[in-house]
mmCIF file of C-alpha atoms in Angstrom:
data_model
loop_
_atom_site.group_PDB
_atom_site.id
_atom_site.type_symbol
_atom_site.label_atom_id
_atom_site.label_comp_id
_atom_site.label_asym_id
_atom_site.label_seq_id
_atom_site.Cartn_x
_atom_site.Cartn_y
_atom_site.Cartn_z
ATOM 1 C CA MET A 29 9.569 38.373 22.670
ATOM 2 C CA ARG A 30 7.013 39.297 19.752
ATOM 3 C CA ARG A 31 6.988 37.196 17.018
ATOM 4 C CA ALA A 32 7.782 38.946 13.423
ATOM 5 C CA ALA A 33 4.678 39.428 11.106
ATOM 6 C CA LEU A 34 4.393 37.293 8.274
ATOM 7 C CA PRO A 35 5.684 39.000 4.905
ATOM 8 C CA PRO A 36 3.004 40.084 2.454
ATOM 9 C CA GLY A 37 4.253 37.676 -0.047
ATOM 10 C CA VAL A 38 2.934 35.048 2.244
ATOM 11 C CA TRP A 39 -0.434 36.466 2.118
ATOM 12 C CA ALA A 40 -0.380 37.180 -1.130
ATOM 13 C CA LEU A 41 0.382 33.440 -2.144
ATOM 14 C CA GLY A 42 -2.429 32.277 0.512
ATOM 15 C CA LEU A 43 -4.918 34.504 -1.480
ATOM 16 C CA VAL A 44 -3.772 33.184 -4.674
ATOM 17 C CA SER A 45 -4.372 29.637 -3.275
ATOM 18 C CA MET A 46 -7.832 30.729 -1.780
ATOM 19 C CA PHE A 47 -9.067 31.821 -5.362
ATOM 20 C CA MET A 48 -7.693 28.942 -7.001
ATOM 21 C CA ASP A 49 -9.381 26.544 -4.700
ATOM 22 C CA ILE A 50 -12.484 28.347 -4.620
ATOM 23 C CA SER A 51 -12.740 27.601 -8.311
ATOM 24 C CA SER A 52 -11.301 23.939 -8.160
ATOM 25 C CA GLU A 53 -13.633 23.036 -5.253
ATOM 26 C CA MET A 54 -16.757 24.335 -6.996
ATOM 27 C CA ILE A 55 -16.090 21.614 -9.815
ATOM 28 C CA HIS A 56 -14.364 19.144 -7.511
ATOM 29 C CA ALA A 57 -17.505 19.061 -5.068
ATOM 30 C CA LEU A 58 -19.564 18.012 -7.882
ATOM 31 C CA LEU A 59 -17.336 15.963 -9.932
ATOM 32 C CA PRO A 60 -17.908 12.582 -8.565
ATOM 33 C CA VAL A 61 -21.804 12.637 -8.660
ATOM 34 C CA PHE A 62 -21.150 13.994 -12.272
ATOM 35 C CA VAL A 63 -18.830 11.024 -13.235
ATOM 36 C CA VAL A 64 -20.664 8.232 -11.565
ATOM 37 C CA GLY A 65 -24.106 9.887 -11.807
ATOM 38 C CA THR A 66 -24.778 11.960 -15.150
ATOM 39 C CA LEU A 67 -21.949 10.336 -17.039
ATOM 40 C CA GLY A 68 -22.623 6.851 -15.720
ATOM 41 C CA ALA A 69 -18.859 5.541 -14.738
ATOM 42 C CA GLY A 70 -18.347 3.541 -11.795
ATOM 43 C CA ALA A 71 -16.183 3.874 -8.550
ATOM 44 C CA VAL A 72 -13.088 2.363 -10.005
ATOM 45 C CA TRP A 73 -13.385 5.168 -12.802
ATOM 46 C CA LEU A 74 -13.587 7.899 -10.163
ATOM 47 C CA GLY A 75 -10.593 6.206 -8.642
ATOM 48 C CA VAL A 76 -8.500 6.268 -11.830
ATOM 49 C CA ILE A 77 -9.411 9.954 -12.650
ATOM 50 C CA GLU A 78 -8.655 11.105 -9.237
ATOM 51 C CA GLY A 79 -5.484 9.119 -8.718
ATOM 52 C CA VAL A 80 -4.189 9.591 -11.991
ATOM 53 C CA ALA A 81 -4.829 13.386 -12.022
ATOM 54 C CA GLU A 82 -3.271 13.714 -8.632
ATOM 55 C CA ALA A 83 0.033 11.404 -9.307
ATOM 56 C CA THR A 84 0.255 13.277 -12.786
ATOM 57 C CA ALA A 85 0.194 16.720 -10.658
ATOM 58 C CA ASN A 86 2.934 15.407 -8.312
ATOM 59 C CA ILE A 87 5.110 13.908 -11.098
ATOM 60 C CA VAL A 88 5.270 17.443 -12.619
ATOM 61 C CA LYS A 89 6.213 18.998 -9.371
ATOM 62 C CA VAL A 90 9.581 17.118 -9.493
ATOM 63 C CA PHE A 91 10.326 18.891 -12.760
ATOM 64 C CA SER A 92 9.132 22.398 -11.589
ATOM 65 C CA GLY A 93 10.971 22.115 -8.168
ATOM 66 C CA ALA A 94 14.137 21.511 -9.489
ATOM 67 C CA LEU A 95 13.658 24.164 -12.325
ATOM 68 C CA SER A 96 12.637 26.643 -10.029
ATOM 69 C CA ASP A 97 16.057 25.842 -8.078
ATOM 70 C CA ARG A 98 18.019 25.879 -11.171
ATOM 71 C CA TRP A 99 16.712 29.178 -12.822
ATOM 72 C CA GLY A 100 16.097 30.914 -9.467
ATOM 73 C CA LYS A 101 12.609 31.978 -11.019
ATOM 74 C CA ARG A 102 10.119 30.496 -8.882
ATOM 75 C CA LYS A 103 7.223 33.247 -9.596
ATOM 76 C CA SER A 104 7.477 32.587 -13.302
ATOM 77 C CA LEU A 105 6.708 28.871 -13.072
ATOM 78 C CA ALA A 106 3.966 29.388 -10.278
ATOM 79 C CA LEU A 107 2.279 31.846 -12.867
ATOM 80 C CA LEU A 108 2.598 29.157 -15.797
ATOM 81 C CA GLY A 109 1.004 26.421 -13.622
ATOM 82 C CA TYR A 110 -2.018 28.715 -11.956
ATOM 83 C CA GLY A 111 -2.440 30.179 -15.647
ATOM 84 C CA LEU A 112 -2.540 26.768 -17.293
ATOM 85 C CA ALA A 113 -5.229 25.591 -14.334
ATOM 86 C CA ALA A 114 -7.212 28.695 -15.265
ATOM 87 C CA VAL A 115 -7.486 28.228 -18.902
ATOM 88 C CA THR A 116 -8.324 24.373 -18.703
ATOM 89 C CA LYS A 117 -11.402 25.130 -16.251
ATOM 90 C CA PRO A 118 -13.918 25.255 -19.128
ATOM 91 C CA LEU A 119 -13.020 21.714 -20.223
ATOM 92 C CA PHE A 120 -15.279 20.812 -17.583
ATOM 93 C CA PRO A 121 -18.832 21.976 -18.434
ATOM 94 C CA LEU A 122 -18.028 20.849 -21.767
ATOM 95 C CA ALA A 123 -17.308 17.428 -21.122
ATOM 96 C CA GLY A 124 -19.711 14.859 -22.374
ATOM 97 C CA SER A 125 -17.815 11.503 -21.187
ATOM 98 C CA ALA A 126 -15.578 10.247 -18.407
ATOM 99 C CA VAL A 127 -12.653 9.847 -20.717
ATOM 100 C CA THR A 128 -13.161 13.846 -21.358
ATOM 101 C CA VAL A 129 -13.348 14.476 -17.727
ATOM 102 C CA PHE A 130 -10.044 12.378 -17.250
ATOM 103 C CA ALA A 131 -8.330 14.505 -19.961
ATOM 104 C CA ALA A 132 -9.613 17.687 -18.263
ATOM 105 C CA ARG A 133 -8.536 16.797 -14.616
ATOM 106 C CA CYS A 134 -5.179 15.590 -15.792
ATOM 107 C CA ILE A 135 -4.343 18.972 -17.578
ATOM 108 C CA ASP A 136 -5.603 20.815 -14.705
ATOM 109 C CA ARG A 137 -3.409 18.933 -12.316
ATOM 110 C CA ILE A 138 -0.328 19.363 -14.803
ATOM 111 C CA GLY A 139 -0.989 23.255 -13.776
ATOM 112 C CA LYS A 140 -1.017 22.232 -10.082
ATOM 113 C CA GLY A 141 1.848 20.214 -10.451
ATOM 114 C CA ILE A 142 3.767 23.222 -12.157
ATOM 115 C CA ARG A 143 2.776 25.663 -9.395
ATOM 116 C CA GLY A 144 3.059 23.346 -6.162
ATOM 117 C CA ALA A 145 6.835 23.018 -5.360
ATOM 118 C CA PRO A 146 7.971 26.588 -6.376
ATOM 119 C CA ARG A 147 4.824 28.053 -4.366
ATOM 120 C CA ASP A 148 5.980 26.066 -1.625
ATOM 121 C CA ALA A 149 9.752 26.871 -2.052
ATOM 122 C CA LEU A 150 8.637 30.805 -2.358
ATOM 123 C CA VAL A 151 6.859 30.618 1.190
ATOM 124 C CA ALA A 152 10.354 29.217 2.552
ATOM 125 C CA ASP A 153 12.196 31.931 0.604
ATOM 126 C CA TYR A 154 10.013 34.562 2.309
ATOM 127 C CA THR A 155 10.476 33.327 6.232
ATOM 128 C CA SER A 156 12.912 32.440 8.625
ATOM 129 C CA PRO A 157 12.798 28.744 10.047
ATOM 130 C CA GLU A 158 11.041 30.318 13.163
ATOM 131 C CA GLN A 159 8.194 31.475 10.936
ATOM 132 C CA ARG A 160 7.796 28.557 8.838
ATOM 133 C CA GLY A 161 4.973 26.304 10.562
ATOM 134 C CA ALA A 162 2.950 29.757 10.870
ATOM 135 C CA ALA A 163 3.678 30.734 7.296
ATOM 136 C CA TYR A 164 2.688 27.173 5.939
ATOM 137 C CA GLY A 165 0.013 27.035 8.456
ATOM 138 C CA LEU A 166 -1.524 30.438 7.289
ATOM 139 C CA ARG A 167 -1.261 29.759 3.571
ATOM 140 C CA GLN A 168 -2.723 26.360 4.129
ATOM 141 C CA SER A 169 -5.658 28.035 5.982
ATOM 142 C CA LEU A 170 -6.220 30.296 3.099
ATOM 143 C CA ASP A 171 -6.185 27.761 0.617
ATOM 144 C CA THR A 172 -8.744 25.899 3.026
ATOM 145 C CA VAL A 173 -11.013 29.002 3.358
ATOM 146 C CA GLY A 174 -11.511 28.718 -0.779
ATOM 147 C CA ALA A 175 -11.912 24.951 -0.421
ATOM 148 C CA PHE A 176 -14.904 25.254 1.666
ATOM 149 C CA ILE A 177 -16.301 28.723 0.051
ATOM 150 C CA GLY A 178 -16.036 27.082 -3.508
ATOM 151 C CA PRO A 179 -18.556 23.854 -2.072
ATOM 152 C CA LEU A 180 -20.887 26.342 -0.277
ATOM 153 C CA LEU A 181 -21.205 28.326 -3.410
ATOM 154 C CA ALA A 182 -21.859 25.088 -5.493
ATOM 155 C CA ILE A 183 -24.715 24.435 -3.154
ATOM 156 C CA VAL A 184 -26.036 28.170 -3.471
ATOM 157 C CA LEU A 185 -25.736 27.932 -7.270
ATOM 158 C CA LEU A 186 -27.226 24.646 -7.662
ATOM 159 C CA MET A 187 -30.390 25.789 -5.975
ATOM 160 C CA LEU A 188 -30.680 29.100 -7.883
ATOM 161 C CA LEU A 189 -29.959 27.348 -11.135
ATOM 162 C CA ALA A 190 -32.193 23.800 -10.873
ATOM 163 C CA ASN A 191 -29.460 21.683 -10.242
ATOM 164 C CA ASP A 192 -27.535 22.461 -13.536
ATOM 165 C CA VAL A 193 -24.047 21.445 -12.696
ATOM 166 C CA ARG A 194 -22.671 22.706 -16.046
ATOM 167 C CA ALA A 195 -23.486 26.430 -15.353
ATOM 168 C CA VAL A 196 -21.819 25.971 -11.977
ATOM 169 C CA PHE A 197 -18.751 24.809 -13.478
ATOM 170 C CA TRP A 198 -18.800 27.461 -15.934
ATOM 171 C CA ILE A 199 -19.135 30.057 -13.043
ATOM 172 C CA ALA A 200 -16.017 28.535 -11.423
ATOM 173 C CA VAL A 201 -13.886 29.937 -14.384
ATOM 174 C CA ILE A 202 -14.071 33.346 -12.695
ATOM 175 C CA PRO A 203 -12.202 32.882 -9.583
ATOM 176 C CA ALA A 204 -9.508 30.762 -11.208
ATOM 177 C CA PHE A 205 -8.437 33.979 -13.170
ATOM 178 C CA ILE A 206 -8.640 36.283 -10.056
ATOM 179 C CA ALA A 207 -6.229 33.842 -8.580
ATOM 180 C CA VAL A 208 -3.902 34.466 -11.722
ATOM 181 C CA ALA A 209 -4.345 38.308 -11.531
ATOM 182 C CA ILE A 210 -3.294 38.290 -7.760
ATOM 183 C CA LEU A 211 -0.395 36.349 -8.444
ATOM 184 C CA TRP A 212 0.757 38.529 -11.383
ATOM 185 C CA PHE A 213 0.609 41.825 -9.543
ATOM 186 C CA ALA A 214 1.322 41.011 -5.981
ATOM 187 C CA VAL A 215 3.987 38.248 -5.632
ATOM 188 C CA LYS A 216 7.634 39.165 -6.258
ATOM 189 C CA GLU A 217 10.677 36.821 -6.968
ATOM 190 C CA PRO A 218 12.899 36.860 -3.528
ATOM 191 C CA ALA A 219 15.637 39.199 -4.077
ATOM 192 C CA ASP A 220 18.345 37.119 -2.718
ATOM 193 C CA LEU A 221 17.459 33.865 -4.699
ATOM 194 C CA LYS A 222 20.144 32.829 -7.033
ATOM 195 C CA PRO A 223 19.916 30.489 -9.846
ATOM 196 C CA THR A 224 22.047 27.258 -9.581
ATOM 197 C CA ALA A 225 22.419 26.766 -13.593
ATOM 198 C CA LYS A 226 26.132 25.127 -13.095
ATOM 199 C CA ARG A 227 24.598 22.554 -11.094
ATOM 200 C CA VAL A 228 22.890 19.397 -12.773
ATOM 201 C CA VAL A 229 19.938 18.412 -10.169
ATOM 202 C CA ASP A 230 19.992 14.694 -10.918
ATOM 203 C CA LEU A 231 17.783 13.496 -7.810
ATOM 204 C CA ARG A 232 20.041 10.807 -6.710
ATOM 205 C CA PRO A 233 19.450 10.356 -2.704
ATOM 206 C CA LYS A 234 22.905 11.512 -2.034
ATOM 207 C CA ASP A 235 21.423 15.240 -3.210
ATOM 208 C CA LEU A 236 18.991 15.571 -0.328
ATOM 209 C CA PRO A 237 20.081 14.699 3.387
ATOM 210 C CA LYS A 238 18.674 11.522 5.412
ATOM 211 C CA PRO A 239 16.203 13.615 7.539
ATOM 212 C CA PHE A 240 14.497 14.769 4.357
ATOM 213 C CA TRP A 241 14.177 11.100 3.161
ATOM 214 C CA VAL A 242 12.712 9.921 6.503
ATOM 215 C CA ILE A 243 10.068 12.587 6.733
ATOM 216 C CA ALA A 244 9.201 12.151 3.008
ATOM 217 C CA ILE A 245 8.582 8.111 3.515
ATOM 218 C CA VAL A 246 6.663 8.711 6.686
ATOM 219 C CA ALA A 247 4.323 11.247 4.918
ATOM 220 C CA THR A 248 4.201 9.181 1.928
ATOM 221 C CA PHE A 249 2.689 6.174 3.909
ATOM 222 C CA PHE A 250 0.176 8.596 5.645
ATOM 223 C CA THR A 251 -1.089 9.036 1.790
ATOM 224 C CA LEU A 252 -2.365 5.401 1.600
ATOM 225 C CA ALA A 253 -4.702 6.106 4.754
ATOM 226 C CA ARG A 254 -6.302 8.928 2.831
ATOM 227 C CA PHE A 255 -7.231 8.339 -0.980
ATOM 228 C CA SER A 256 -8.994 10.821 -2.835
ATOM 229 C CA GLU A 257 -11.577 13.213 -1.018
ATOM 230 C CA ALA A 258 -14.078 12.298 -3.841
ATOM 231 C CA PHE A 259 -14.867 9.077 -2.154
ATOM 232 C CA LEU A 260 -16.063 11.201 0.961
ATOM 233 C CA ILE A 261 -18.452 13.140 -1.452
ATOM 234 C CA LEU A 262 -19.497 9.428 -2.735
ATOM 235 C CA ARG A 263 -20.000 8.528 0.903
ATOM 236 C CA GLY A 264 -22.522 11.366 1.372
ATOM 237 C CA ALA A 265 -24.415 10.535 -1.924
ATOM 238 C CA ASP A 266 -24.602 6.541 -0.496
ATOM 239 C CA ILE A 267 -25.878 7.745 2.482
ATOM 240 C CA GLY A 268 -28.897 9.686 0.951
ATOM 241 C CA LEU A 269 -27.611 13.452 0.301
ATOM 242 C CA THR A 270 -29.190 14.815 -2.786
ATOM 243 C CA ILE A 271 -26.686 16.200 -5.438
ATOM 244 C CA ALA A 272 -27.636 19.884 -4.331
ATOM 245 C CA TRP A 273 -26.092 18.760 -0.646
ATOM 246 C CA THR A 274 -23.191 16.621 -1.529
ATOM 247 C CA PRO A 275 -20.865 19.573 -1.749
ATOM 248 C CA LEU A 276 -21.662 19.920 2.045
ATOM 249 C CA ILE A 277 -19.285 17.112 2.447
ATOM 250 C CA LEU A 278 -16.253 19.304 1.436
ATOM 251 C CA VAL A 279 -17.517 22.247 3.218
ATOM 252 C CA VAL A 280 -17.434 20.607 6.657
ATOM 253 C CA MET A 281 -14.221 18.978 6.045
ATOM 254 C CA ASN A 282 -12.328 22.199 4.835
ATOM 255 C CA ILE A 283 -14.034 24.307 7.619
ATOM 256 C CA ALA A 284 -12.331 21.630 10.309
ATOM 257 C CA TYR A 285 -9.088 21.744 7.857
ATOM 258 C CA MET A 286 -9.140 25.824 8.095
ATOM 259 C CA CYS A 287 -9.740 26.176 11.744
ATOM 260 C CA SER A 288 -6.856 23.367 12.637
ATOM 261 C CA ALA A 289 -4.305 24.320 9.861
ATOM 262 C CA TYR A 290 -2.759 27.616 11.326
ATOM 263 C CA PRO A 291 -3.060 26.868 15.142
ATOM 264 C CA ALA A 292 -1.472 23.375 14.077
ATOM 265 C CA GLY A 293 1.329 25.458 12.250
ATOM 266 C CA VAL A 294 1.982 27.802 15.344
ATOM 267 C CA LEU A 295 2.076 24.804 17.698
ATOM 268 C CA ALA A 296 4.774 23.059 15.275
ATOM 269 C CA ASP A 297 7.032 25.998 16.144
ATOM 270 C CA ARG A 298 6.802 25.679 19.590
ATOM 271 C CA MET A 299 6.821 21.810 20.298
ATOM 272 C CA PRO A 300 7.768 18.630 19.103
ATOM 273 C CA ARG A 301 6.386 18.066 15.634
ATOM 274 C CA HIS A 302 6.103 14.644 15.881
ATOM 275 C CA HIS A 303 3.464 14.678 18.616
ATOM 276 C CA LEU A 304 1.443 16.687 16.287
ATOM 277 C CA LEU A 305 1.606 14.130 13.844
ATOM 278 C CA MET A 306 0.760 11.136 16.066
ATOM 279 C CA LEU A 307 -2.391 13.098 17.064
ATOM 280 C CA GLY A 308 -3.156 13.300 13.315
ATOM 281 C CA ALA A 309 -2.890 9.693 12.642
ATOM 282 C CA ALA A 310 -5.293 8.891 15.511
ATOM 283 C CA VAL A 311 -7.410 11.420 14.474
ATOM 284 C CA LEU A 312 -7.663 9.711 10.898
ATOM 285 C CA VAL A 313 -8.195 6.088 12.246
ATOM 286 C CA LEU A 314 -11.023 7.388 14.185
ATOM 287 C CA ALA A 315 -12.592 9.384 11.148
ATOM 288 C CA ASN A 316 -12.257 6.199 8.952
ATOM 289 C CA LEU A 317 -14.025 4.040 11.444
ATOM 290 C CA MET A 318 -16.770 6.303 11.800
ATOM 291 C CA LEU A 319 -17.144 6.831 8.029
ATOM 292 C CA ALA A 320 -17.057 2.804 7.433
ATOM 293 C CA GLY A 321 -19.954 2.274 9.889
ATOM 294 C CA ALA A 322 -22.168 5.541 9.556
ATOM 295 C CA THR A 323 -25.957 5.145 8.951
ATOM 296 C CA ASP A 324 -27.178 8.437 8.733
ATOM 297 C CA ALA A 325 -25.776 11.866 7.109
ATOM 298 C CA GLY A 326 -24.956 13.274 10.722
ATOM 299 C CA VAL A 327 -22.392 10.552 11.319
ATOM 300 C CA VAL A 328 -20.840 10.938 7.933
ATOM 301 C CA LEU A 329 -20.395 14.621 8.654
ATOM 302 C CA LEU A 330 -18.746 14.191 11.809
ATOM 303 C CA GLY A 331 -16.325 11.454 10.182
ATOM 304 C CA VAL A 332 -15.452 13.902 7.341
ATOM 305 C CA ALA A 333 -14.853 16.810 9.834
ATOM 306 C CA LEU A 334 -12.326 14.317 11.555
ATOM 307 C CA TRP A 335 -10.734 13.728 8.361
ATOM 308 C CA GLY A 336 -10.344 17.519 7.938
ATOM 309 C CA LEU A 337 -8.988 18.072 11.424
ATOM 310 C CA HIS A 338 -6.277 15.223 10.709
ATOM 311 C CA MET A 339 -5.369 17.208 7.414
ATOM 312 C CA GLY A 340 -5.079 20.582 9.442
ATOM 313 C CA LEU A 341 -3.018 18.649 12.133
ATOM 314 C CA THR A 342 -0.260 17.105 9.666
ATOM 315 C CA GLU A 343 -0.209 18.867 6.264
ATOM 316 C CA GLY A 344 1.329 22.036 7.187
ATOM 317 C CA VAL A 345 3.481 20.284 9.678
ATOM 318 C CA PHE A 346 5.175 17.932 7.200
ATOM 319 C CA THR A 347 5.559 20.929 4.584
ATOM 320 C CA ALA A 348 7.534 23.004 7.272
ATOM 321 C CA MET A 349 9.523 19.831 8.138
ATOM 322 C CA ILE A 350 10.343 19.249 4.387
ATOM 323 C CA ALA A 351 11.561 22.832 4.196
ATOM 324 C CA ASP A 352 13.464 22.710 7.397
ATOM 325 C CA ALA A 353 15.363 19.122 6.171
ATOM 326 C CA ALA A 354 16.180 20.345 2.519
ATOM 327 C CA PRO A 355 19.156 22.576 1.722
ATOM 328 C CA ILE A 356 18.286 26.213 0.318
ATOM 329 C CA ASP A 357 19.389 25.502 -2.920
ATOM 330 C CA LEU A 358 17.469 22.187 -3.555
ATOM 331 C CA ARG A 359 14.399 23.359 -1.533
ATOM 332 C CA GLY A 360 12.260 23.331 -4.765
ATOM 333 C CA THR A 361 13.446 19.908 -5.824
ATOM 334 C CA ALA A 362 12.807 18.566 -2.379
ATOM 335 C CA PHE A 363 9.187 19.729 -2.642
ATOM 336 C CA GLY A 364 8.936 17.805 -6.045
ATOM 337 C CA VAL A 365 10.341 14.635 -4.795
ATOM 338 C CA PHE A 366 8.091 14.687 -1.736
ATOM 339 C CA ASN A 367 5.132 15.305 -3.518
ATOM 340 C CA LEU A 368 6.045 12.614 -6.557
ATOM 341 C CA MET A 369 6.398 10.118 -3.537
ATOM 342 C CA ARG A 370 3.133 11.211 -2.205
ATOM 343 C CA GLY A 371 1.471 11.387 -5.782
ATOM 344 C CA LEU A 372 2.081 7.758 -6.696
ATOM 345 C CA LEU A 373 0.791 6.415 -3.432
ATOM 346 C CA LEU A 374 -2.501 8.476 -3.898
ATOM 347 C CA LEU A 375 -2.793 7.135 -6.996
ATOM 348 C CA MET A 376 -2.631 3.633 -5.474
ATOM 349 C CA ALA A 377 -4.738 4.477 -2.591
ATOM 350 C CA SER A 378 -7.469 5.804 -4.789
ATOM 351 C CA VAL A 379 -7.627 3.005 -7.416
ATOM 352 C CA ILE A 380 -7.690 0.439 -4.594
ATOM 353 C CA ALA A 381 -10.392 2.458 -3.042
ATOM 354 C CA GLY A 382 -12.513 2.164 -6.169
ATOM 355 C CA VAL A 383 -11.997 -1.426 -6.685
ATOM 356 C CA MET A 384 -12.998 -2.039 -3.087
ATOM 357 C CA TRP A 385 -16.006 0.241 -3.277
ATOM 358 C CA ASP A 386 -17.408 -1.607 -6.453
ATOM 359 C CA HIS A 387 -16.649 -5.108 -4.759
ATOM 360 C CA GLY A 388 -17.225 -4.540 -0.798
ATOM 361 C CA GLY A 389 -18.934 -1.409 -0.397
ATOM 362 C CA PRO A 390 -17.990 1.949 1.458
ATOM 363 C CA ALA A 391 -17.639 -0.096 4.916
ATOM 364 C CA ALA A 392 -14.646 -2.289 3.537
ATOM 365 C CA THR A 393 -12.993 1.045 1.720
ATOM 366 C CA PHE A 394 -12.788 2.883 4.906
ATOM 367 C CA ILE A 395 -12.019 -0.078 7.305
ATOM 368 C CA THR A 396 -8.893 -0.715 5.285
ATOM 369 C CA ALA A 397 -8.026 3.038 5.559
ATOM 370 C CA ALA A 398 -8.541 2.878 9.168
ATOM 371 C CA VAL A 399 -6.043 -0.115 9.582
ATOM 372 C CA LEU A 400 -3.532 1.819 7.205
ATOM 373 C CA ALA A 401 -3.892 4.690 9.438
ATOM 374 C CA ALA A 402 -3.077 2.441 12.482
ATOM 375 C CA PHE A 403 0.224 1.521 10.714
ATOM 376 C CA SER A 404 1.138 5.194 9.895
ATOM 377 C CA MET A 405 1.113 5.740 13.896
ATOM 378 C CA LEU A 406 3.120 2.506 14.478
ATOM 379 C CA LEU A 407 5.615 3.748 11.735
ATOM 380 C CA LEU A 408 5.646 7.428 13.463
ATOM 381 C CA MET A 409 6.433 5.600 16.697
ATOM 382 C CA VAL A 410 9.545 3.858 15.261
ATOM 383 C CA SER A 411 10.890 7.071 13.486
ATOM 384 C CA ARG A 412 10.007 9.465 16.145
ATOM 385 C CA SER A 413 13.796 10.146 17.025
ATOM 386 C CA MET A 414 14.562 11.133 13.510
ATOM 387 C CA LEU A 415 11.563 13.311 13.300
ATOM 388 C CA ARG A 416 11.891 15.556 16.271
ATOM 389 C CA ALA A 417 12.298 19.001 15.131
#
């Protein structure tokens, strides 16, 4: 039986993600060396900036997801979030201290938090359960196309602009506004989405079913073993990559992510999803061990590629599982709670990674992550009967 084509709205949301990621990753690929090198801050500061910024995004997702359920207006919230991210991009080239970068990252991530849960809920609203693995895989793949084009552009522009990081940050503003334009003109609210204004969403455990909480807890624990990608970039710089070539770290990671996300999503619709999650956890263990023991750039890049493969095998799968486990009228809320849990653990993981980096070096940071990834595999084994879908 031939599978139905994915709706145009899913493709449009994928393109929106792609252009915003081109903008964000042009900045993100250079931000660690900018903060630590140009501005003179330590790895702990970097961990705080990245961890708090991502936690802020995920806290905001709780409210944006719940409001998208309550109002039945997912596009409006997504537009607000993408628009806020676009208008705050100029803060990065204007930054003169780590504190300014911290503020800019937090404001930018508030925009991400506002848009994330409504956007993910829109994908679910557009598709049937039989299409969701592929739909989330496609959106994630297009998102990741942007995530490797951005760093690649950063490399080229640094070479053309004599390593002028601030000039690259200014150019990164352009694709952010292209993303907002696509969302404005090409994405429509689902016709059958009804507001739930009479229902007060209080986020108590009883509002969401047990399968949701099992999936969310397992996915959250994964986050402890996968701190901010900024530390991958620092690892590249530590091994000897020049500032112009450090964005190559994200290029390699996101190529692996892009090439694996959609196939993994298709497989998730055809086989037990916990099998893919187990494989992803095993890949993450190997990636962290390689990064811990790397002595040259080639090994670092291979470890980074495995890190990206792990993300491709798990991110879209977890998202599809959350969509299936959540009631339709609480789908935005479910994504918000899910992202809140992961954001808080990412904050913890990134701060710990920064402290360990400053006091024990990169090897200690990545060995700890490998141990946590191994525990994630054990958790998957214990909860596999509840994760089968």
